[in-house]
CSV table of C-alpha atoms in Angstrom, one decimal:
chain,number,residue,atom,x,y,z
D,1,MET,CA,110.1,175.9,81.7
D,2,THR,CA,112.0,172.6,82.2
D,3,ARG,CA,111.2,169.7,79.8
D,4,LEU,CA,112.5,166.3,80.7
D,5,SER,CA,112.4,162.9,78.9
D,6,GLY,CA,114.5,159.7,78.8
D,7,ILE,CA,115.1,156.6,76.8
D,8,THR,CA,115.6,153.1,78.2
D,9,PRO,CA,118.6,151.0,77.0
D,10,SER,CA,116.5,147.8,76.6
D,11,GLY,CA,117.8,147.5,73.1
D,12,HIS,CA,119.3,149.4,70.2
D,13,VAL,CA,117.7,152.7,69.3
D,14,GLN,CA,115.2,152.2,66.5
D,15,LEU,CA,113.4,154.4,64.0
D,16,GLY,CA,110.3,154.9,66.2
D,17,ASN,CA,112.5,156.3,69.0
D,18,TYR,CA,114.2,158.6,66.6
D,19,LEU,CA,111.1,160.0,64.8
D,20,GLY,CA,108.8,160.0,67.8
D,21,ALA,CA,111.2,161.4,70.4
D,22,ILE,CA,115.0,161.9,69.9
D,23,ARG,CA,114.7,164.0,66.7
D,24,ARG,CA,112.1,166.2,68.4
D,25,TRP,CA,114.3,166.6,71.5
D,26,ALA,CA,117.2,167.9,69.4
D,27,ALA,CA,115.0,170.3,67.3
D,28,ASN,CA,113.2,171.8,70.2
D,29,THR,CA,115.7,171.9,73.0
D,30,THR,CA,116.0,174.9,75.3
D,31,PRO,CA,118.8,175.6,77.9
D,32,ASP,CA,116.4,174.4,80.7
D,33,ASP,CA,115.7,171.0,79.2
D,34,LEU,CA,117.1,167.7,80.4
D,35,TYR,CA,117.4,164.3,78.6
D,36,PHE,CA,118.7,161.1,80.1
D,37,VAL,CA,119.4,157.4,79.5
D,38,SER,CA,117.2,155.5,82.0
D,39,ASP,CA,119.5,152.5,82.6
D,40,LEU,CA,117.9,151.8,86.0
D,41,HIS,CA,114.5,151.1,84.2
D,42,ALA,CA,116.2,148.5,82.1
D,43,MET,CA,117.0,146.4,85.2
D,44,THR,CA,113.3,145.5,85.8
D,45,THR,CA,113.6,142.4,83.7
D,46,ALA,CA,116.3,139.8,83.2
D,47,HIS,CA,119.3,141.4,81.5
D,48,ASN,CA,123.0,140.9,80.8
D,49,PRO,CA,124.9,143.6,82.8
D,50,ALA,CA,127.7,144.0,80.2
D,51,ARG,CA,125.2,144.4,77.4
D,52,LEU,CA,123.2,146.9,79.5
D,53,ARG,CA,126.4,149.0,80.1
D,54,ALA,CA,127.2,148.9,76.3
D,55,LEU,CA,123.7,149.9,75.3
D,56,THR,CA,123.7,152.7,77.8
D,57,ARG,CA,126.9,154.1,76.3
D,58,GLU,CA,125.5,153.6,72.8
D,59,GLN,CA,122.3,155.5,73.6
D,60,LEU,CA,124.2,158.3,75.2
D,61,ALA,CA,126.3,158.6,72.0
D,62,VAL,CA,123.1,158.7,69.9
D,63,LEU,CA,121.6,161.5,71.9
D,64,LEU,CA,124.8,163.5,71.5
D,65,ALA,CA,125.0,162.6,67.8
D,66,VAL,CA,121.6,164.0,67.0
D,67,GLY,CA,122.8,167.4,68.3
D,68,ILE,CA,121.5,167.6,71.9
D,69,ASN,CA,123.8,169.8,74.1
D,70,PRO,CA,126.0,167.5,76.1
D,71,ASP,CA,125.4,169.7,79.2
D,72,LEU,CA,121.7,168.7,79.1
D,73,VAL,CA,122.3,164.9,78.9
D,74,PHE,CA,123.0,162.5,81.7
D,75,VAL,CA,122.8,158.8,82.7
D,76,GLN,CA,120.3,158.0,85.4
D,77,SER,CA,122.5,155.7,87.5
D,78,ASP,CA,125.1,158.5,87.8
D,79,LEU,CA,122.5,160.2,90.2
D,80,ILE,CA,121.2,157.0,91.8
D,81,ALA,CA,121.2,158.4,95.4
D,82,GLU,CA,118.9,161.2,94.5
D,83,HIS,CA,116.6,159.2,92.3
D,84,ALA,CA,116.4,156.3,94.8
D,85,ALA,CA,115.7,158.6,97.7
D,86,LEU,CA,112.8,160.4,96.0
D,87,THR,CA,111.4,157.0,94.7
D,88,TRP,CA,111.0,155.8,98.3
D,89,ILE,CA,109.2,159.0,99.4
D,90,LEU,CA,106.8,158.7,96.4
D,91,GLU,CA,106.2,155.0,97.1
D,92,CYS,CA,104.9,156.2,100.5
D,93,VAL,CA,102.1,158.1,98.7
D,94,CYS,CA,101.5,155.7,95.8
D,95,THR,CA,99.0,152.8,96.3
D,96,PHE,CA,99.7,149.2,95.2
D,97,GLY,CA,96.5,149.4,93.1
D,98,GLU,CA,97.9,152.4,91.1
D,99,ALA,CA,101.2,150.6,90.4
D,100,ARG,CA,99.6,147.3,89.5
D,101,ARG,CA,97.3,149.0,87.0
D,102,MET,CA,100.1,150.2,84.8
D,103,ILE,CA,99.7,148.7,81.3
D,104,GLN,CA,103.4,147.8,80.9
D,105,PHE,CA,103.4,145.8,84.1
D,106,LYS,CA,100.4,143.8,82.9
D,107,GLN,CA,102.1,143.1,79.6
D,108,LYS,CA,105.5,142.1,81.0
D,109,SER,CA,104.1,140.0,83.8
D,110,SER,CA,101.5,138.2,81.7
D,111,SER,CA,103.6,135.0,81.7
D,112,GLY,CA,103.4,134.9,85.5
D,113,ALA,CA,103.0,137.7,88.0
D,114,GLU,CA,104.5,135.5,90.8
D,115,SER,CA,107.9,135.4,89.0
D,116,ALA,CA,107.9,139.0,87.9
D,117,ARG,CA,110.5,141.2,89.6
D,118,LEU,CA,109.1,143.6,92.3
D,119,SER,CA,110.9,146.5,90.4
D,120,LEU,CA,108.5,145.9,87.5
D,121,VAL,CA,105.7,147.0,89.7
D,122,THR,CA,107.5,149.9,91.4
D,123,TYR,CA,109.4,151.3,88.4
D,124,PRO,CA,106.6,153.7,87.4
D,125,VAL,CA,107.2,155.4,90.8
D,126,LEU,CA,110.9,155.6,89.9
D,127,MET,CA,109.8,157.2,86.6
D,128,ALA,CA,107.7,159.7,88.6
D,129,ALA,CA,110.8,160.5,90.7
D,130,ASP,CA,112.8,161.1,87.5
D,131,ILE,CA,110.3,163.7,86.4
D,132,LEU,CA,109.6,165.4,89.8
D,133,LEU,CA,113.2,165.5,91.0
D,134,TYR,CA,114.0,168.1,88.3
D,135,GLY,CA,110.9,170.1,88.5
D,136,ALA,CA,109.9,169.2,84.9
D,137,ALA,CA,106.8,171.1,83.7
D,138,GLU,CA,106.5,169.2,80.5
D,139,VAL,CA,107.4,165.6,79.6
D,140,PRO,CA,107.7,164.8,75.9
D,141,VAL,CA,107.1,161.1,75.5
D,142,GLY,CA,105.4,158.5,73.3
D,143,GLU,CA,101.8,157.3,73.7
D,144,ASP,CA,103.0,154.2,75.5
D,145,GLN,CA,104.3,156.3,78.4
D,146,ALA,CA,101.3,158.5,78.8
D,147,GLN,CA,99.9,156.4,81.7
D,148,HIS,CA,103.2,156.8,83.6
D,149,VAL,CA,103.2,160.6,83.3
D,150,GLU,CA,99.6,160.6,84.6
D,151,LEU,CA,100.8,158.7,87.6
D,152,ALA,CA,103.6,161.3,88.2
D,153,ARG,CA,100.9,164.0,88.0
D,154,ALA,CA,98.7,162.2,90.6
D,155,LEU,CA,101.6,161.6,93.0
D,156,ALA,CA,102.7,165.2,92.7
D,157,LYS,CA,99.2,166.5,93.5
D,158,ARG,CA,98.8,164.1,96.4
D,159,PHE,CA,102.1,164.9,97.9
D,160,ASN,CA,101.5,168.7,97.6
D,161,GLY,CA,98.1,168.3,99.1
D,162,THR,CA,99.6,166.6,102.2
D,163,TYR,CA,102.9,168.3,102.7
D,164,GLY,CA,102.6,171.6,100.9
D,165,GLU,CA,103.6,172.9,97.4
D,166,VAL,CA,106.8,171.0,96.8
D,167,PHE,CA,106.6,169.5,93.3
D,168,THR,CA,105.7,171.0,89.9
D,169,VAL,CA,102.8,169.1,88.4
D,170,PRO,CA,104.1,168.0,85.0
D,171,ARG,CA,102.2,168.1,81.7
D,172,LEU,CA,102.2,165.3,79.1
D,173,ALA,CA,103.4,166.3,75.6
D,174,LEU,CA,102.7,163.9,72.8
D,175,PRO,CA,104.3,164.3,69.4
D,176,ASP,CA,102.2,165.6,66.6
D,177,ALA,CA,103.4,162.8,64.2
D,178,ALA,CA,105.3,159.6,64.4
D,179,ALA,CA,103.8,158.8,67.8
D,180,ARG,CA,103.7,155.1,67.0
D,181,ILE,CA,105.8,153.6,64.2
D,182,ARG,CA,104.6,150.2,63.1
D,183,ASP,CA,106.8,147.1,62.7
D,184,LEU,CA,107.6,146.8,59.0
D,185,ALA,CA,107.1,143.0,59.1
D,186,ASP,CA,104.0,143.0,61.2
D,187,PRO,CA,102.1,146.3,61.1
D,188,ALA,CA,99.8,145.0,63.9
D,189,ARG,CA,102.5,145.7,66.4
D,190,LYS,CA,104.6,148.8,67.0
D,191,MET,CA,108.3,149.0,66.2
D,192,ALA,CA,110.2,148.2,69.4
D,193,LYS,CA,113.9,148.2,70.3
D,194,SER,CA,113.4,145.1,72.5
D,195,ALA,CA,111.6,143.1,69.8
D,196,THR,CA,112.8,139.5,69.6
D,197,ASP,CA,112.4,139.5,65.8
D,198,ALA,CA,114.4,142.4,64.3
D,199,ALA,CA,113.3,141.8,60.7
D,200,GLY,CA,110.7,144.6,60.8
D,201,VAL,CA,112.7,147.0,63.1
D,202,VAL,CA,114.9,149.7,61.6
D,203,PHE,CA,117.7,150.5,64.1
D,204,VAL,CA,119.2,153.9,63.7
D,205,LEU,CA,122.8,152.4,63.6
D,206,ASP,CA,121.9,149.8,61.1
D,207,PRO,CA,124.1,149.9,58.0
D,208,PRO,CA,122.3,151.8,55.2
D,209,ASP,CA,122.2,148.6,52.9
D,210,LEU,CA,120.4,146.7,55.7
D,211,VAL,CA,117.9,149.6,56.2
D,212,ARG,CA,117.1,149.5,52.5
D,213,ARG,CA,116.5,145.7,52.6
D,214,LYS,CA,114.2,146.0,55.6
D,215,ILE,CA,112.1,148.7,54.1
D,216,GLY,CA,112.1,147.0,50.7
D,217,LYS,CA,110.6,143.9,52.4
D,218,ALA,CA,108.1,145.9,54.4
D,219,VAL,CA,104.5,144.8,54.4
D,220,ARG,CA,102.5,147.3,52.3
D,221,VAL,CA,99.8,149.0,54.4
D,222,ALA,CA,97.1,151.4,53.0
D,223,ILE,CA,97.0,154.7,54.9
D,224,GLY,CA,93.9,156.4,53.7
D,225,PRO,CA,94.2,156.6,49.9
D,226,ALA,CA,98.0,156.4,49.9
D,227,ILE,CA,100.4,153.5,50.0
D,228,LEU,CA,103.8,153.6,51.6
D,229,LYS,CA,106.3,154.7,49.0
D,230,ARG,CA,109.1,152.3,50.0
D,231,ASP,CA,111.9,153.4,47.6
D,232,ILE,CA,111.6,157.1,48.5
D,233,THR,CA,111.3,156.3,52.2
D,234,ALA,CA,114.3,154.0,52.1
D,235,LEU,CA,116.5,156.6,50.4
D,236,ARG,CA,115.6,159.4,52.8
D,237,ILE,CA,116.0,157.3,55.9
D,238,THR,CA,119.3,155.7,54.8
D,239,GLU,CA,120.9,159.1,54.0
D,240,ALA,CA,119.9,160.4,57.4
D,241,MET,CA,121.2,157.2,59.0
D,242,LYS,CA,124.6,157.6,57.3
D,243,ARG,CA,125.0,161.0,58.9
D,244,LEU,CA,123.8,159.9,62.3
D,245,VAL,CA,126.0,156.8,62.3
D,246,LYS,CA,129.1,158.9,61.6
D,247,ARG,CA,128.3,161.4,64.4
D,248,ALA,CA,127.5,158.5,66.8
D,249,GLU,CA,130.8,156.8,66.0
D,250,ARG,CA,132.7,160.1,66.9
D,251,TRP,CA,130.8,160.5,70.1
D,252,SER,CA,131.1,156.8,71.1
D,253,GLY,CA,134.8,157.2,71.6
D,254,ALA,CA,134.2,160.2,73.9
D,255,VAL,CA,131.6,158.8,76.3
């Protein structure tokens, strides 16, 4: 069974990415699995090309640093011909209504749909192509990507119903824990690598002292009867960060 998942270089990898996805990928990887940096997805909004290239290399280094087999990791744009060709075919079976209903399109185009890039509407179809191209049976992602996997399932079923059994219909696999890590400064929102205010975001390559300061300033939130034990959490995270940073630095010179 092939499992496939990706991470978009829209910013530096943060703690939610690590706990909710990357760590799980490394721990549960099989020889049939594939993981990739989805740099084409990061082009759907305004971006700096040089920064995008740097973030792509950085994220590739992080995936290798956590222990994922290098043979199972790739950068999406390295296979742009295959991904783009299948995207077009799937666009021919996807409706405009399906693409427009995607939550992330609504969020990112809220300031003005007329000025939103067309790729922001169609990129869920590209994501479906990413999944279906490799015959993935299971897609381990966070809750925010569940709707996109459901679209991939719908398109696979529709295509198979019209043209014959071509695509594997993928299954969504949500993490048991850490599916949504909250911003330390504003628990009402989730921690995000593209956040404009990084005060509450712990990036995996942050220096350990900075991680301690961010966690030390975290807004205390009751979780049932328990309260976040900040000192213990900071110690555990920063020790893990030290090891990860060292491995990422070694890999960054090789990718």
